XYZ file of C-alpha atoms in Angstrom:
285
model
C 67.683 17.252 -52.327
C 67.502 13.696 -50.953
C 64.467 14.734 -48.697
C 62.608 15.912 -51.533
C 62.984 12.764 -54.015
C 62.578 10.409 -50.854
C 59.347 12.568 -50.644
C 58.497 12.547 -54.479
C 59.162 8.387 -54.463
C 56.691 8.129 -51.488
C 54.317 10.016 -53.242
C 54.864 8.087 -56.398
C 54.647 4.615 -54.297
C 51.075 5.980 -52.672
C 49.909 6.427 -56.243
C 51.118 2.635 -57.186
C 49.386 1.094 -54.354
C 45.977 3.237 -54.669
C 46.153 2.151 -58.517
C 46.974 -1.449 -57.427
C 43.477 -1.118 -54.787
C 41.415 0.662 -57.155
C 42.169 -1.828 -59.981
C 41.397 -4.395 -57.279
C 38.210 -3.203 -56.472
C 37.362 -2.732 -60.330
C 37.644 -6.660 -60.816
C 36.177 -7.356 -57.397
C 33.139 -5.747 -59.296
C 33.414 -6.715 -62.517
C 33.104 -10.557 -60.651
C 30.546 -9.535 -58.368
C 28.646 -8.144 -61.385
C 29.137 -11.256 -63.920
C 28.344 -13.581 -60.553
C 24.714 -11.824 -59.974
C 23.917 -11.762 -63.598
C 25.089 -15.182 -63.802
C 22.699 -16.198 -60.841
C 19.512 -14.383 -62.248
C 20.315 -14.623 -65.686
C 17.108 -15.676 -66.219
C 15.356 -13.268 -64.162
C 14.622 -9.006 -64.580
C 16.673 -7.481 -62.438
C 14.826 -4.580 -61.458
C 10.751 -3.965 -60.303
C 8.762 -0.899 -59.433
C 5.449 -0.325 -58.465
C 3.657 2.522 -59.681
C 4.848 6.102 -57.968
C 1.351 6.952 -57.959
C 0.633 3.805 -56.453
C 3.202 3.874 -53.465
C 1.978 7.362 -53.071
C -1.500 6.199 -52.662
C -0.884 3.408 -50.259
C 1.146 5.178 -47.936
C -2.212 7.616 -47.852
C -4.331 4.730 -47.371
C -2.243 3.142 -44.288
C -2.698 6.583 -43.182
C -6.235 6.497 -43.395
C -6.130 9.437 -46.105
C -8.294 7.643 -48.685
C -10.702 4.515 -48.920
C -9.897 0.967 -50.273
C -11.971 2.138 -53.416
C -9.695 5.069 -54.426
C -6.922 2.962 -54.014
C -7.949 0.718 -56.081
C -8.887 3.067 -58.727
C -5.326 4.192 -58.475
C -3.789 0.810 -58.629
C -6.152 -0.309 -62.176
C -4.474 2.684 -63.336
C -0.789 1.211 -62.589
C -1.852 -1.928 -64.282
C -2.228 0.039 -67.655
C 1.331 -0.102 -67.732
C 3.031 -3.209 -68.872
C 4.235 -4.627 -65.411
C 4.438 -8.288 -66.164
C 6.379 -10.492 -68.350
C 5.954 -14.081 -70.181
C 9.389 -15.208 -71.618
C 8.507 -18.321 -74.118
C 11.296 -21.231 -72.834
C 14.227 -21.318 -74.629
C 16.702 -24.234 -75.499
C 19.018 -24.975 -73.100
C 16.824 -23.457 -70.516
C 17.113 -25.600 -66.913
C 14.636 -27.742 -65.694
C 14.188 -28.288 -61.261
C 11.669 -30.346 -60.059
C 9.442 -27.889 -57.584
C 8.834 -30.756 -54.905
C 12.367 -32.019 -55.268
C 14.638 -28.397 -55.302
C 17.935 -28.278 -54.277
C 19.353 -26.192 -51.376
C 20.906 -24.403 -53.475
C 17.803 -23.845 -56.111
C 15.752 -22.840 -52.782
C 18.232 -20.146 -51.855
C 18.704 -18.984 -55.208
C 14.782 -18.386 -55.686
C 14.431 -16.910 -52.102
C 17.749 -14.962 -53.123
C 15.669 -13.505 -56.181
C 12.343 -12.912 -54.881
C 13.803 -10.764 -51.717
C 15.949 -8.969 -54.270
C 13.174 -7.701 -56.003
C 10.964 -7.320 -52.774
C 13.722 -5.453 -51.273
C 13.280 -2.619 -54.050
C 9.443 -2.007 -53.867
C 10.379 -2.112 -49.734
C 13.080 0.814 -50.722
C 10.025 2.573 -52.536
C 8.610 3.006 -49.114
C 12.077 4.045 -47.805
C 11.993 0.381 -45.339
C 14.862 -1.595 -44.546
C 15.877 -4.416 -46.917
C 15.111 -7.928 -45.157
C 17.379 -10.910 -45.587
C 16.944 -14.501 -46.562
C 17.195 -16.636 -43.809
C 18.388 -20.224 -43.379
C 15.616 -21.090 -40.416
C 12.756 -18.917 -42.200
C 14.006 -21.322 -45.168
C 13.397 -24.346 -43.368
C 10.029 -23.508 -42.207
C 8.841 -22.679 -45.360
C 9.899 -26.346 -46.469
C 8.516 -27.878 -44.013
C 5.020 -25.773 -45.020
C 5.301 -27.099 -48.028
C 5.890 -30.610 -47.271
C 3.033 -30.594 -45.387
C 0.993 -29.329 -47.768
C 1.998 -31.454 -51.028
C 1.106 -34.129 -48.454
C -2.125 -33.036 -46.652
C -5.805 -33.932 -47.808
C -6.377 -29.690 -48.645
C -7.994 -29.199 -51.654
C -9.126 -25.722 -51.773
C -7.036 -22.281 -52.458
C -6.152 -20.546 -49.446
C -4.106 -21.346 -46.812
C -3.545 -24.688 -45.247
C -4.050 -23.817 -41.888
C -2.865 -27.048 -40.613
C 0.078 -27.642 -42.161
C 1.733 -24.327 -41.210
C 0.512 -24.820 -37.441
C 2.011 -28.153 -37.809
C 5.288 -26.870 -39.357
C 5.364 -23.427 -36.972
C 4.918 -25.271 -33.506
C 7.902 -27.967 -34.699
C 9.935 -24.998 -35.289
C 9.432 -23.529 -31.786
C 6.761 -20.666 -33.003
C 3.094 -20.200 -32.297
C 0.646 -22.201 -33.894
C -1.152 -19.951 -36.295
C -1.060 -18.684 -40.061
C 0.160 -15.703 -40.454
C 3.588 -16.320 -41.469
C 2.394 -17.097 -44.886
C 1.896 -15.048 -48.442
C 0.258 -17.306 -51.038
C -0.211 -17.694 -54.108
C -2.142 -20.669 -55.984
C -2.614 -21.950 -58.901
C -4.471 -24.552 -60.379
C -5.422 -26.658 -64.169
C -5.917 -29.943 -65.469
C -2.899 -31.969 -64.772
C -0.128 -33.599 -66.503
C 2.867 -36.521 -65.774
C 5.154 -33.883 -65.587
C 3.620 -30.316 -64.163
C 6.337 -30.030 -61.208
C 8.949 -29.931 -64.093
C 9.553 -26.217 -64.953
C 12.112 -24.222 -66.432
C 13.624 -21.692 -64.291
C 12.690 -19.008 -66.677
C 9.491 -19.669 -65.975
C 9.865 -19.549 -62.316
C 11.673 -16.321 -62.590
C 8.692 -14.948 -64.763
C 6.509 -16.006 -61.809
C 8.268 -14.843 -58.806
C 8.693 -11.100 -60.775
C 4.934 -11.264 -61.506
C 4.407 -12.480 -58.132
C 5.753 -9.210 -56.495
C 2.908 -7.311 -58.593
C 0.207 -10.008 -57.651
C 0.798 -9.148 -54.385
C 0.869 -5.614 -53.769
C -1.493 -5.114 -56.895
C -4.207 -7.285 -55.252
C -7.176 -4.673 -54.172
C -9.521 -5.392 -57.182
C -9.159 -9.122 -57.135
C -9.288 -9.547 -52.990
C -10.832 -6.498 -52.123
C -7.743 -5.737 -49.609
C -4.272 -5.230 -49.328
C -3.346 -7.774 -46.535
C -0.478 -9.103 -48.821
C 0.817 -6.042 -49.240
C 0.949 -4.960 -45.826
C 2.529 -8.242 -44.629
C 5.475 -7.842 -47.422
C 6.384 -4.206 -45.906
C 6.018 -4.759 -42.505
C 8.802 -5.096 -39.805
C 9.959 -9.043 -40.054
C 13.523 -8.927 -40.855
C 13.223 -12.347 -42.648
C 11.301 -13.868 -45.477
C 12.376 -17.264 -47.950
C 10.283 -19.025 -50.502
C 9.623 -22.651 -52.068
C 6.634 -24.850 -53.791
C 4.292 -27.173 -53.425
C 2.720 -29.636 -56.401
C 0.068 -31.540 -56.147
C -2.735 -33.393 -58.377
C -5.998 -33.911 -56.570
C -9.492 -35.431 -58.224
C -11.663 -32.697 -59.027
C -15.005 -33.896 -57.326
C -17.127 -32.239 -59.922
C -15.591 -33.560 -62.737
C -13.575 -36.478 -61.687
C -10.637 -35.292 -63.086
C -7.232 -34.728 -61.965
C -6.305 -31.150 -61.772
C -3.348 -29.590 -59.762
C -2.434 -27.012 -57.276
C 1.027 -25.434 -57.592
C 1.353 -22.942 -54.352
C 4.002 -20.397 -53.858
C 4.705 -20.152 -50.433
C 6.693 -17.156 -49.374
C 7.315 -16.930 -45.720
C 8.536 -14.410 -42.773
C 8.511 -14.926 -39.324
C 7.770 -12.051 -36.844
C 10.029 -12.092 -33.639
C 7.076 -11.539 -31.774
C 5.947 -15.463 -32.780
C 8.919 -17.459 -31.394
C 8.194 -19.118 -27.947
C 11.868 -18.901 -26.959
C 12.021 -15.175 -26.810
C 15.718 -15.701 -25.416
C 16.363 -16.844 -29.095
C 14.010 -14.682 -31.363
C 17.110 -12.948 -32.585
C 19.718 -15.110 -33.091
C 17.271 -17.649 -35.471
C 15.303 -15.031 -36.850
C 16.439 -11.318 -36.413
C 18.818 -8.075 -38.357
C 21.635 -9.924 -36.785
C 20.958 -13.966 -37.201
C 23.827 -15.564 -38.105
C 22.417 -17.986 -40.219
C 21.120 -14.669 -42.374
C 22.421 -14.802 -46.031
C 24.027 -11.477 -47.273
C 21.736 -9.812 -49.942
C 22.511 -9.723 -53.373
């Protein structure tokens, strides 16, 4: 008899302390869940591209069909209502895109790779990470650029040579996705509300992989789902004199960058800075 109820009260203590774990893990959760809502509560949470889409562009890495079809298939996606325009609301914060704050930086590279992460999954490739080092660089990009005499709206060659040989890389472009935009100016465009940033960096995702009939490639789409294991964001404003019509106009770039391993000089510490396994790698959310 006393074996048995010593056997029933251990069974009964089990039970207590798997309740006690599970309710635990319930309000580890619920906080995790309140947290990332808090973080992007200005921001959709989820993306897809097209099924018919991803379907055609693994086909077309393959060779299977031409850029034409492709593109065919993708004005087809854009039927459906992919982007959105949220109107600021009161109470909405403002950053200053040439001044952010670390932690504004990480949260917008947080975002963006959150979303990128999901079309990436649509392929069935591994998520990538934010990274503290691929954060830097891209900073230093765009200091160089709000900074440099470039006027026109591709890539400024020089300042991301400039910015990849200081951080021990090769001197070339192609750690760089851009996107630019440009109108008359104003005292205050580098003031926006992080809805609108959030707006941009979801229709950003679509700009680049829905990009065929407007570049005639997909070169931005291929960089975004290849192999680097890194990628982090920022901005660069800047008014410049429109030599046309003498007027000041701007240039607000989005510069979202990744760093292949195969680019570092210091091959002995590819990895570590910039790989699966860096340690400065933030934890995806």
């Amino acid at each position: 008899a006393n074996s048995d109820m010593n056997k029933q009260k251990e069974v009964l203590d089990n039970a207590k302390a798997d309740e006690k774990t599970a309710k635990a893990k319930e309000i580890e959760a619920k906080s995790n869940l309140e947290s990332n809502a808090k973080l992007f509560k200005y921001g959709k949470k989820d993306i897809a591209l097209s099924p018919e889409f991803v379907d055609g562009f693994k086909k077309y890495q393959k060779g299977q069909i031409t850029l034409e079809e492709l593109k065919a298939i993708e004005l087809n996606a854009l039927k459906n209502k992919n982007y959105i325009y949220e109107l600021d609301q009161d109470g909405d914060e403002t950053v200053d895109l040439n001044n952010l704050s670390e932690k504004d930086k990480e949260e917008f590279s947080q975002y963006f790779v959150y979303l990128l992460n999901q079309v990436r999954a649509q392929f069935g490739l591994e998520p990538r990470k934010v990274n503290k080092n691929t954060q830097r660089l891209a900073d230093d990009i765009a200091k160089y650029s709000r900074t440099s005499t470039y006027n026109k709206m591709g890539h400024d060659r020089e300042s991301i040579k400039k910015a990849a040989k200081e951080h021990g890389l090769q001197a070339v472009q192609g750690y760089e996705n851009l996107i630019t935009s440009t109108g008359s100016a104003d005292e205050k465009g580098n003031i926006k509300t992080k809805r609108q940033i959030y707006n941009d960096l979801h229709n950003a995702i679509f700009d680049f992989f829905y990009e065929g009939n407007v570049n005639n490639h997909y070169l931005h789409a291929r960089s975004l789902l290849n192999s680097d294991p890194t990628t982090a964001l920022t901005f660069s404003y800047k008014t410049l004199v429109d030599p046309d019509t003498n007027e000041n106009i701007y240039h607000l770039r989005l510069h979202v960058i990744s760093v292949p391993l195969s680019t570092v000089v210091d091959k002995t510490t590819a990895e570590a800075r910039y790989g699966k396994t860096s340690k400065d790698n933030l934890e995806p959310l």
